[in-house]
mmCIF file of C-alpha atoms (C1' of nucleotides) in Angstrom:
data_model
loop_
_atom_site.group_PDB
_atom_site.id
_atom_site.type_symbol
_atom_site.label_atom_id
_atom_site.label_comp_id
_atom_site.label_asym_id
_atom_site.label_seq_id
_atom_site.Cartn_x
_atom_site.Cartn_y
_atom_site.Cartn_z
ATOM 1 C CA MET P 208 -43.197 -124.944 15.185
ATOM 2 C CA SER P 209 -41.201 -124.330 12.009
ATOM 3 C CA ILE P 210 -40.536 -120.786 11.003
ATOM 4 C CA THR P 211 -43.036 -119.514 8.445
ATOM 5 C CA LEU P 212 -42.298 -117.790 5.178
ATOM 6 C CA ALA P 213 -43.739 -114.560 6.541
ATOM 7 C CA GLU P 214 -41.506 -114.733 9.592
ATOM 8 C CA LEU P 215 -38.470 -115.319 7.435
ATOM 9 C CA LYS P 216 -39.365 -112.392 5.229
ATOM 10 C CA GLN P 217 -39.861 -110.129 8.194
ATOM 11 C CA LYS P 218 -36.574 -111.102 9.800
ATOM 12 C CA LEU P 219 -34.797 -110.495 6.523
ATOM 13 C CA SER P 220 -36.327 -107.084 5.883
ATOM 14 C CA GLN P 221 -35.455 -105.967 9.415
ATOM 15 C CA ASN P 222 -31.916 -106.571 8.246
ATOM 16 C CA HIS P 223 -32.353 -104.767 4.903
ATOM 17 C CA SER P 224 -32.107 -108.139 3.242
ATOM 18 C CA LYS P 225 -34.288 -109.632 0.569
ATOM 19 C CA LEU P 226 -36.199 -112.853 0.384
ATOM 20 C CA THR P 227 -34.762 -114.842 -2.473
ATOM 21 C CA PRO P 228 -35.632 -118.356 -3.650
ATOM 22 C CA GLN P 229 -32.098 -119.457 -2.750
ATOM 23 C CA ARG P 230 -32.477 -118.334 0.847
ATOM 24 C CA GLN P 231 -35.851 -119.986 1.115
ATOM 25 C CA MET P 232 -34.497 -123.244 -0.225
ATOM 26 C CA ILE P 233 -31.533 -123.249 2.084
ATOM 27 C CA LEU P 234 -33.678 -122.693 5.152
ATOM 28 C CA GLN P 235 -36.040 -125.376 3.883
ATOM 29 C CA ALA P 236 -33.116 -127.795 3.645
ATOM 30 C CA PHE P 237 -32.706 -127.499 7.409
ATOM 31 C CA LEU P 238 -36.434 -127.915 8.022
ATOM 32 C CA ASN P 239 -36.314 -131.106 5.957
ATOM 33 C CA HIS P 240 -33.314 -132.415 7.863
ATOM 34 C CA PRO P 241 -34.135 -131.885 11.506
ATOM 35 C CA GLU P 242 -31.652 -133.053 14.128
ATOM 36 C CA GLU P 243 -28.881 -132.999 11.565
ATOM 37 C CA HIS P 244 -25.808 -130.838 11.559
ATOM 38 C CA LEU P 245 -25.281 -129.866 7.963
ATOM 39 C CA SER P 246 -22.091 -128.471 6.530
ATOM 40 C CA ALA P 247 -22.029 -125.955 3.714
ATOM 41 C CA GLU P 248 -21.278 -128.750 1.301
ATOM 42 C CA ASP P 249 -24.144 -130.861 2.658
ATOM 43 C CA VAL P 250 -26.504 -127.968 2.085
ATOM 44 C CA HIS P 251 -25.153 -127.405 -1.392
ATOM 45 C CA GLN P 252 -25.758 -131.045 -2.294
ATOM 46 C CA ILE P 253 -29.297 -130.936 -0.955
ATOM 47 C CA VAL P 254 -30.185 -127.768 -2.789
ATOM 48 C CA LYS P 255 -28.434 -128.340 -6.112
ATOM 49 C CA PRO P 256 -31.043 -130.727 -7.548
ATOM 50 C CA LEU P 257 -33.664 -128.023 -7.034
ATOM 51 C CA ALA P 258 -31.628 -125.185 -8.498
ATOM 52 C CA SER P 259 -28.783 -126.620 -10.472
ATOM 53 C CA ASP P 260 -26.836 -123.407 -10.838
ATOM 54 C CA ILE P 261 -26.788 -122.334 -7.220
ATOM 55 C CA GLY P 262 -23.233 -121.461 -6.273
ATOM 56 C CA VAL P 263 -21.255 -122.451 -3.216
ATOM 57 C CA ALA P 264 -20.662 -118.794 -2.461
ATOM 58 C CA THR P 265 -24.388 -118.234 -2.084
ATOM 59 C CA VAL P 266 -24.626 -121.148 0.290
ATOM 60 C CA TYR P 267 -21.818 -119.779 2.453
ATOM 61 C CA ARG P 268 -23.245 -116.268 2.387
ATOM 62 C CA THR P 269 -26.707 -117.504 3.282
ATOM 63 C CA LEU P 270 -25.508 -119.678 6.137
ATOM 64 C CA GLU P 271 -23.659 -116.677 7.523
ATOM 65 C CA LEU P 272 -26.739 -114.476 7.170
ATOM 66 C CA LEU P 273 -29.162 -116.944 8.732
ATOM 67 C CA SER P 274 -26.765 -117.383 11.625
ATOM 68 C CA GLU P 275 -26.691 -113.635 12.192
ATOM 69 C CA LEU P 276 -30.472 -113.638 12.199
ATOM 70 C CA LYS P 277 -30.369 -116.421 14.809
ATOM 71 C CA LEU P 278 -32.269 -118.767 12.547
ATOM 72 C CA LEU P 279 -29.305 -121.104 12.452
ATOM 73 C CA ASN P 280 -26.588 -122.010 14.921
ATOM 74 C CA LYS P 281 -23.068 -122.254 13.629
ATOM 75 C CA MET P 282 -21.028 -124.902 15.335
ATOM 76 C CA ASP P 283 -17.831 -126.836 15.163
ATOM 77 C CA PHE P 284 -17.373 -130.516 15.818
ATOM 78 C CA GLY P 285 -13.702 -130.597 15.008
ATOM 79 C CA ASP P 286 -13.966 -132.153 11.563
ATOM 80 C CA GLY P 287 -12.499 -129.186 9.765
ATOM 81 C CA ARG P 288 -15.691 -127.556 8.554
ATOM 82 C CA SER P 289 -18.440 -125.546 10.164
ATOM 83 C CA ARG P 290 -21.772 -127.179 10.699
ATOM 84 C CA TYR P 291 -25.152 -125.613 11.206
ATOM 85 C CA GLU P 292 -28.379 -126.610 12.872
ATOM 86 C CA ILE P 293 -31.725 -124.918 12.908
ATOM 87 C CA GLN P 294 -32.456 -122.782 15.948
ATOM 88 C CA LYS P 295 -35.769 -123.887 17.425
ATOM 89 C CA ASN P 296 -37.702 -120.927 18.762
ATOM 90 C CA ASP P 297 -39.142 -122.806 21.737
ATOM 91 C CA GLU P 298 -35.626 -123.155 23.048
ATOM 92 C CA SER P 299 -36.593 -122.649 26.670
ATOM 93 C CA HIS P 300 -34.000 -125.149 27.702
ATOM 94 C CA CYS P 301 -30.830 -125.721 25.821
ATOM 95 C CA HIS P 302 -29.314 -128.799 24.334
ATOM 96 C CA HIS P 303 -25.790 -130.091 24.237
ATOM 97 C CA HIS P 304 -23.942 -132.433 21.943
ATOM 98 C CA LEU P 305 -22.534 -135.855 22.541
ATOM 99 C CA ILE P 306 -19.882 -136.600 19.942
ATOM 100 C CA CYS P 307 -18.755 -140.155 19.331
ATOM 101 C CA LEU P 308 -14.992 -140.329 18.922
ATOM 102 C CA SER P 309 -15.266 -143.584 17.028
ATOM 103 C CA CYS P 310 -17.999 -143.059 14.428
ATOM 104 C CA GLY P 311 -18.322 -139.290 14.597
ATOM 105 C CA LYS P 312 -22.049 -139.358 15.127
ATOM 106 C CA VAL P 313 -23.475 -136.390 17.033
ATOM 107 C CA LYS P 314 -26.339 -136.931 19.436
ATOM 108 C CA GLU P 315 -28.315 -134.133 21.017
ATOM 109 C CA PHE P 316 -29.039 -133.972 24.688
ATOM 110 C CA GLU P 317 -31.682 -131.797 26.321
ATOM 111 C CA ASP P 318 -30.850 -130.190 29.605
ATOM 112 C CA ASP P 319 -31.425 -127.179 31.747
ATOM 113 C CA LEU P 320 -29.047 -127.910 34.569
ATOM 114 C CA LEU P 321 -26.440 -125.682 33.005
ATOM 115 C CA GLU P 322 -28.474 -122.533 33.636
ATOM 116 C CA SER P 323 -27.565 -122.318 37.284
ATOM 117 C CA LEU P 324 -23.936 -123.033 36.540
ATOM 118 C CA GLU P 325 -23.974 -120.235 33.995
ATOM 119 C CA THR P 326 -25.321 -117.617 36.360
ATOM 120 C CA ALA P 327 -22.884 -118.687 39.052
ATOM 121 C CA ILE P 328 -19.962 -118.397 36.679
ATOM 122 C CA ALA P 329 -21.157 -115.063 35.297
ATOM 123 C CA LYS P 330 -21.238 -113.634 38.784
ATOM 124 C CA LYS P 331 -17.872 -114.993 39.865
ATOM 125 C CA SER P 332 -16.011 -114.069 36.704
ATOM 126 C CA ASN P 333 -17.531 -110.684 35.999
ATOM 127 C CA PHE P 334 -18.516 -111.697 32.498
ATOM 128 C CA THR P 335 -21.838 -111.028 30.829
ATOM 129 C CA ILE P 336 -22.698 -114.364 29.329
ATOM 130 C CA VAL P 337 -24.981 -114.446 26.327
ATOM 131 C CA ASP P 338 -24.432 -117.947 25.034
ATOM 132 C CA HIS P 339 -22.729 -121.196 25.788
ATOM 133 C CA GLN P 340 -21.733 -124.406 24.136
ATOM 134 C CA LEU P 341 -21.215 -127.717 25.835
ATOM 135 C CA LYS P 342 -19.796 -130.730 24.063
ATOM 136 C CA PHE P 343 -19.145 -134.191 25.427
ATOM 137 C CA TYR P 344 -16.769 -136.545 23.703
ATOM 138 C CA GLY P 345 -17.010 -140.265 24.165
ATOM 139 C CA TYR P 346 -18.261 -143.490 22.668
ATOM 140 C CA CYS P 347 -21.827 -144.274 21.686
ATOM 141 C CA GLN P 348 -23.630 -147.476 22.530
ATOM 142 C CA GLU P 349 -23.150 -149.014 19.074
ATOM 143 C CA CYS P 350 -19.428 -148.367 18.934
ATOM 144 C CA ARG P 351 -18.899 -149.653 22.440
ATOM 145 C CA LYS P 352 -20.296 -153.077 21.426
ATOM 146 C CA GLN P 353 -17.534 -153.637 18.935
ATOM 147 C CA MET Z 47 4.644 -128.138 38.093
ATOM 148 C CA SER Z 48 6.000 -127.843 34.567
ATOM 149 C CA ILE Z 49 6.858 -130.975 32.754
ATOM 150 C CA THR Z 50 10.561 -131.792 32.901
ATOM 151 C CA LEU Z 51 12.851 -132.662 30.046
ATOM 152 C CA ALA Z 52 13.154 -136.202 31.356
ATOM 153 C CA GLU Z 53 9.403 -136.593 31.472
ATOM 154 C CA LEU Z 54 9.067 -135.322 27.941
ATOM 155 C CA LYS Z 55 11.735 -137.712 26.755
ATOM 156 C CA GLN Z 56 10.083 -140.606 28.473
ATOM 157 C CA LYS Z 57 6.651 -139.820 27.060
ATOM 158 C CA LEU Z 58 8.149 -139.551 23.617
ATOM 159 C CA SER Z 59 10.058 -142.795 23.745
ATOM 160 C CA GLN Z 60 6.967 -144.645 24.961
ATOM 161 C CA ASN Z 61 5.541 -143.542 21.631
ATOM 162 C CA HIS Z 62 8.644 -144.560 19.611
ATOM 163 C CA SER Z 63 9.317 -140.893 19.113
ATOM 164 C CA LYS Z 64 12.527 -138.979 19.512
ATOM 165 C CA LEU Z 65 13.441 -135.949 21.504
ATOM 166 C CA THR Z 66 14.491 -133.271 19.059
ATOM 167 C CA PRO Z 67 15.410 -129.644 19.703
ATOM 168 C CA GLN Z 68 12.362 -128.541 17.718
ATOM 169 C CA ARG Z 69 9.991 -130.495 19.937
ATOM 170 C CA GLN Z 70 11.668 -129.180 23.045
ATOM 171 C CA MET Z 71 11.429 -125.602 21.837
ATOM 172 C CA ILE Z 72 7.781 -125.919 20.918
ATOM 173 C CA LEU Z 73 6.840 -127.311 24.298
ATOM 174 C CA GLN Z 74 8.944 -124.585 25.887
ATOM 175 C CA ALA Z 75 6.964 -121.976 23.973
ATOM 176 C CA PHE Z 76 3.849 -123.088 25.837
ATOM 177 C CA LEU Z 77 5.646 -123.088 29.177
ATOM 178 C CA ASN Z 78 6.745 -119.512 28.474
ATOM 179 C CA HIS Z 79 3.218 -118.449 27.560
ATOM 180 C CA PRO Z 80 0.999 -119.863 30.264
ATOM 181 C CA GLU Z 81 -2.729 -119.135 30.123
ATOM 182 C CA GLU Z 82 -2.477 -118.404 26.418
ATOM 183 C CA HIS Z 83 -4.090 -120.293 23.622
ATOM 184 C CA LEU Z 84 -1.528 -120.394 20.877
ATOM 185 C CA SER Z 85 -2.228 -121.199 17.254
ATOM 186 C CA ALA Z 86 0.248 -122.991 15.032
ATOM 187 C CA GLU Z 87 1.257 -119.679 13.549
ATOM 188 C CA ASP Z 88 1.703 -118.124 17.007
ATOM 189 C CA VAL Z 89 4.015 -120.976 17.928
ATOM 190 C CA HIS Z 90 5.920 -120.637 14.683
ATOM 191 C CA GLN Z 91 6.483 -116.938 15.337
ATOM 192 C CA ILE Z 92 7.687 -117.614 18.875
ATOM 193 C CA VAL Z 93 10.071 -120.318 17.843
ATOM 194 C CA LYS Z 94 11.450 -118.887 14.610
ATOM 195 C CA PRO Z 95 13.859 -116.419 16.255
ATOM 196 C CA LEU Z 96 15.465 -119.350 18.054
ATOM 197 C CA ALA Z 97 15.716 -121.613 15.041
ATOM 198 C CA SER Z 98 15.246 -119.597 11.942
ATOM 199 C CA ASP Z 99 14.760 -122.498 9.591
ATOM 200 C CA ILE Z 100 12.093 -124.346 11.500
ATOM 201 C CA GLY Z 101 9.275 -125.176 9.124
ATOM 202 C CA VAL Z 102 5.532 -124.779 9.621
ATOM 203 C CA ALA Z 103 5.084 -128.458 8.893
ATOM 204 C CA THR Z 104 7.204 -129.341 11.883
ATOM 205 C CA VAL Z 105 5.122 -127.072 14.082
ATOM 206 C CA TYR Z 106 1.898 -128.692 12.927
ATOM 207 C CA ARG Z 107 3.325 -132.184 13.302
ATOM 208 C CA THR Z 108 4.633 -131.436 16.770
ATOM 209 C CA LEU Z 109 1.385 -129.884 17.961
ATOM 210 C CA GLU Z 110 -0.423 -132.979 16.762
ATOM 211 C CA LEU Z 111 2.071 -135.247 18.486
ATOM 212 C CA LEU Z 112 2.031 -133.393 21.787
ATOM 213 C CA SER Z 113 -1.757 -133.461 21.751
ATOM 214 C CA GLU Z 114 -1.731 -137.218 21.291
ATOM 215 C CA LEU Z 115 0.639 -137.475 24.225
ATOM 216 C CA LYS Z 116 -1.807 -135.375 26.260
ATOM 217 C CA LEU Z 117 0.785 -132.707 26.857
ATOM 218 C CA LEU Z 118 -1.315 -130.194 24.938
ATOM 219 C CA ASN Z 119 -5.032 -129.689 24.467
ATOM 220 C CA LYS Z 120 -6.268 -128.883 21.010
ATOM 221 C CA MET Z 121 -9.220 -126.544 20.959
ATOM 222 C CA ASP Z 122 -11.308 -124.373 18.748
ATOM 223 C CA PHE Z 123 -12.548 -120.886 19.519
ATOM 224 C CA GLY Z 124 -14.246 -120.343 16.198
ATOM 225 C CA ASP Z 125 -11.603 -118.132 14.639
ATOM 226 C CA GLY Z 126 -10.764 -120.525 11.849
ATOM 227 C CA ARG Z 127 -7.655 -122.072 13.310
ATOM 228 C CA SER Z 128 -6.896 -124.607 15.993
ATOM 229 C CA ARG Z 129 -5.465 -123.368 19.234
ATOM 230 C CA TYR Z 130 -3.525 -125.240 21.849
ATOM 231 C CA GLU Z 131 -2.931 -124.902 25.551
ATOM 232 C CA ILE Z 132 -0.660 -126.797 27.846
ATOM 233 C CA GLN Z 133 -2.264 -129.598 29.801
ATOM 234 C CA LYS Z 134 -1.478 -129.138 33.456
ATOM 235 C CA ASN Z 135 -0.908 -132.457 35.148
ATOM 236 C CA ASP Z 136 -2.619 -131.495 38.392
ATOM 237 C CA GLU Z 137 -5.873 -131.198 36.476
ATOM 238 C CA SER Z 138 -8.055 -132.649 39.213
ATOM 239 C CA HIS Z 139 -10.800 -130.235 38.356
ATOM 240 C CA CYS Z 140 -11.407 -128.940 34.903
ATOM 241 C CA HIS Z 141 -11.529 -125.462 33.495
ATOM 242 C CA HIS Z 142 -13.775 -123.818 30.960
ATOM 243 C CA HIS Z 143 -13.398 -120.858 28.665
ATOM 244 C CA LEU Z 144 -15.113 -117.496 28.676
ATOM 245 C CA ILE Z 145 -14.805 -115.973 25.228
ATOM 246 C CA CYS Z 146 -15.420 -112.273 24.747
ATOM 247 C CA LEU Z 147 -17.450 -111.622 21.611
ATOM 248 C CA SER Z 148 -16.149 -108.085 21.422
ATOM 249 C CA CYS Z 149 -12.383 -108.318 21.875
ATOM 250 C CA GLY Z 150 -11.919 -112.060 21.425
ATOM 251 C CA LYS Z 151 -10.019 -112.486 24.654
ATOM 252 C CA VAL Z 152 -10.308 -115.902 26.256
ATOM 253 C CA LYS Z 153 -10.464 -116.195 30.022
ATOM 254 C CA GLU Z 154 -10.163 -119.427 31.912
ATOM 255 C CA PHE Z 155 -12.555 -120.471 34.590
ATOM 256 C CA GLU Z 156 -11.948 -123.207 37.153
ATOM 257 C CA ASP Z 157 -14.826 -125.427 38.085
ATOM 258 C CA ASP Z 158 -15.800 -128.902 39.136
ATOM 259 C CA LEU Z 159 -19.558 -128.555 39.112
ATOM 260 C CA LEU Z 160 -19.727 -130.092 35.687
ATOM 261 C CA GLU Z 161 -18.623 -133.489 36.964
ATOM 262 C CA SER Z 162 -22.009 -134.395 38.364
ATOM 263 C CA LEU Z 163 -23.755 -133.160 35.264
ATOM 264 C CA GLU Z 164 -21.456 -135.315 33.176
ATOM 265 C CA THR Z 165 -22.175 -138.510 35.057
ATOM 266 C CA ALA Z 166 -25.905 -137.792 34.986
ATOM 267 C CA ILE Z 167 -25.838 -137.253 31.239
ATOM 268 C CA ALA Z 168 -23.678 -140.299 30.629
ATOM 269 C CA LYS Z 169 -26.193 -142.462 32.438
ATOM 270 C CA LYS Z 170 -29.274 -141.020 30.740
ATOM 271 C CA SER Z 171 -27.862 -141.033 27.245
ATOM 272 C CA ASN Z 172 -26.011 -144.336 27.269
ATOM 273 C CA PHE Z 173 -22.799 -142.691 26.189
ATOM 274 C CA THR Z 174 -19.355 -143.346 27.653
ATOM 275 C CA ILE Z 175 -18.006 -139.879 28.168
ATOM 276 C CA VAL Z 176 -14.268 -139.400 28.154
ATOM 277 C CA ASP Z 177 -13.968 -135.675 27.731
ATOM 278 C CA HIS Z 178 -15.954 -132.485 27.550
ATOM 279 C CA GLN Z 179 -15.614 -128.911 26.502
ATOM 280 C CA LEU Z 180 -17.623 -126.007 27.825
ATOM 281 C CA LYS Z 181 -17.440 -122.559 26.331
ATOM 282 C CA PHE Z 182 -19.263 -119.413 27.383
ATOM 283 C CA TYR Z 183 -19.655 -116.508 25.011
ATOM 284 C CA GLY Z 184 -20.261 -113.001 26.272
ATOM 285 C CA TYR Z 185 -18.665 -109.693 27.048
ATOM 286 C CA CYS Z 186 -15.777 -109.089 29.400
ATOM 287 C CA GLN Z 187 -15.662 -106.337 31.994
ATOM 288 C CA GLU Z 188 -13.450 -104.061 29.903
ATOM 289 C CA CYS Z 189 -15.587 -104.271 26.771
ATOM 290 C CA ARG Z 190 -18.780 -103.709 28.729
ATOM 291 C CA LYS Z 191 -17.497 -100.350 29.932
ATOM 292 C CA GLN Z 192 -17.341 -98.983 26.430
ATOM 293 C "C1'" DC C 277 -35.249 -97.695 -10.373
ATOM 294 C "C1'" DT C 278 -32.356 -98.607 -6.576
ATOM 295 C "C1'" DT C 279 -30.275 -101.641 -3.591
ATOM 296 C "C1'" DA C 280 -29.110 -106.071 -2.607
ATOM 297 C "C1'" DG C 281 -28.078 -110.834 -4.142
ATOM 298 C "C1'" DT C 282 -26.164 -114.250 -7.363
ATOM 299 C "C1'" DG C 283 -22.754 -117.296 -9.923
ATOM 300 C "C1'" DC C 284 -18.458 -117.870 -11.342
ATOM 301 C "C1'" DA C 285 -13.684 -118.208 -10.872
ATOM 302 C "C1'" DA C 286 -9.849 -116.725 -8.518
ATOM 303 C "C1'" DA C 287 -7.760 -116.016 -4.239
ATOM 304 C "C1'" DA C 288 -6.995 -116.540 0.594
ATOM 305 C "C1'" DC C 289 -6.412 -119.346 4.413
ATOM 306 C "C1'" DC C 290 -5.150 -123.134 7.302
ATOM 307 C "C1'" DT C 291 -3.403 -127.681 7.301
ATOM 308 C "C1'" DT C 292 -1.460 -131.943 5.309
ATOM 309 C "C1'" DT C 293 1.654 -134.632 2.478
ATOM 310 C "C1'" DG C 294 5.642 -136.437 -0.458
ATOM 311 C "C1'" DC C 295 10.280 -136.618 -0.527
ATOM 312 C "C1'" DA C 296 15.267 -136.215 -0.113
ATOM 313 C "C1'" DA C 297 18.362 -134.897 3.396
ATOM 314 C "C1'" DC C 298 19.368 -135.269 8.118
ATOM 315 C "C1'" DT C 299 19.671 -136.657 13.156
ATOM 316 C "C1'" DC C 300 18.475 -138.901 17.302
ATOM 317 C "C1'" DT C 301 19.087 -143.343 19.738
ATOM 318 C "C1'" DA H 184 22.970 -148.457 11.094
ATOM 319 C "C1'" DG H 185 18.229 -147.635 11.220
ATOM 320 C "C1'" DA H 186 14.048 -145.708 12.455
ATOM 321 C "C1'" DG H 187 12.138 -141.531 12.931
ATOM 322 C "C1'" DT H 188 12.255 -136.321 11.905
ATOM 323 C "C1'" DT H 189 12.963 -132.222 9.346
ATOM 324 C "C1'" DG H 190 12.315 -128.397 5.767
ATOM 325 C "C1'" DC H 191 10.677 -127.324 1.704
ATOM 326 C "C1'" DA H 192 7.361 -126.832 -1.679
ATOM 327 C "C1'" DA H 193 3.373 -128.540 -3.540
ATOM 328 C "C1'" DA H 194 -1.233 -130.018 -2.863
ATOM 329 C "C1'" DG H 195 -5.636 -130.355 -0.266
ATOM 330 C "C1'" DG H 196 -9.733 -128.656 1.679
ATOM 331 C "C1'" DT H 197 -12.736 -125.038 3.306
ATOM 332 C "C1'" DT H 198 -14.184 -120.399 3.085
ATOM 333 C "C1'" DT H 199 -13.988 -115.622 1.172
ATOM 334 C "C1'" DT H 200 -13.858 -112.096 -2.350
ATOM 335 C "C1'" DG H 201 -14.134 -109.283 -6.796
ATOM 336 C "C1'" DC H 202 -16.994 -108.454 -10.386
ATOM 337 C "C1'" DA H 203 -20.389 -108.273 -14.013
ATOM 338 C "C1'" DC H 204 -25.117 -109.626 -14.174
ATOM 339 C "C1'" DT H 205 -29.688 -110.331 -12.280
ATOM 340 C "C1'" DA H 206 -33.611 -109.900 -9.376
ATOM 341 C "C1'" DA H 207 -36.260 -108.240 -5.296
ATOM 342 C "C1'" DG H 208 -38.577 -104.378 -3.045
#
DNA sequence: CTTAGTGCAAAACCTTTGCAACTCT
DNA sequence: AGAGTTGCAAAGGTTTTGCACTAAG
């Protein structure tokens, strides 16, 4: 279910943006690292061996762009840098994040129970909700053993 | 239900920390600005007129300390700086944040429906959950009118 | 050929840290 | 007195920006 090159190109041109090798490579980095939450620096490290002179600025600009195009999700786990994950298009139900306070690992959790809560809250608060983010902090199984 | 000076002093001394005028003033800033989510710079601006030579470093160190003592909650609304809110001690049920994507305003929302979701997720995922954070992004009533 | 994108280095931010002077307890 | 705190300035880390050059449509 990965996004195809044609789809990427189309999304970009809708935005008056061009398909460059750098952008392709950066998106590919996420496809090659599923379930990970890459920072700009992570992405830069992954991509540098393939294009040694790619600049950090390009990475930042591309991450911003792909987030605007909803191909990536920008998120924050409180470690002082933004992290990104690929936006799966079959996202009929959403996923949340379980963050281990000891080792920092981030685990994904699938769920659709939040939907009803969201509509209830939207109604009560007079807010038009378009997105949400739910994070749980705690201790993972491995860390608890120690 | 505000925290008293004696309570603050006690909490501090439990932590081998001292009660200084700076710390008092910073906590007071939050008591004077309920329902707001102040950044370090906000706090510095509030406090500077009262103690012109208070340094930013002290503000940062105090915010960190008060968060450790659970008197403040540190949070992130994606605007590139940490924000803090006072931790009410009658927090039997939790509150979430509705963030307007247009004007940036943050509205609080009381709720306890998440409790059951949390225990369900903890069980399924084998994670010991100690805290959570739920944010909704959307458009507030005022911005929708425009 | 026109418009957009890139790399580089500098700058802009927010936050942390080292240190000498100071102040609570 | 002694441990902890402060202010300052410098340093750290992440992200943004200006600009000349290059490449995509």
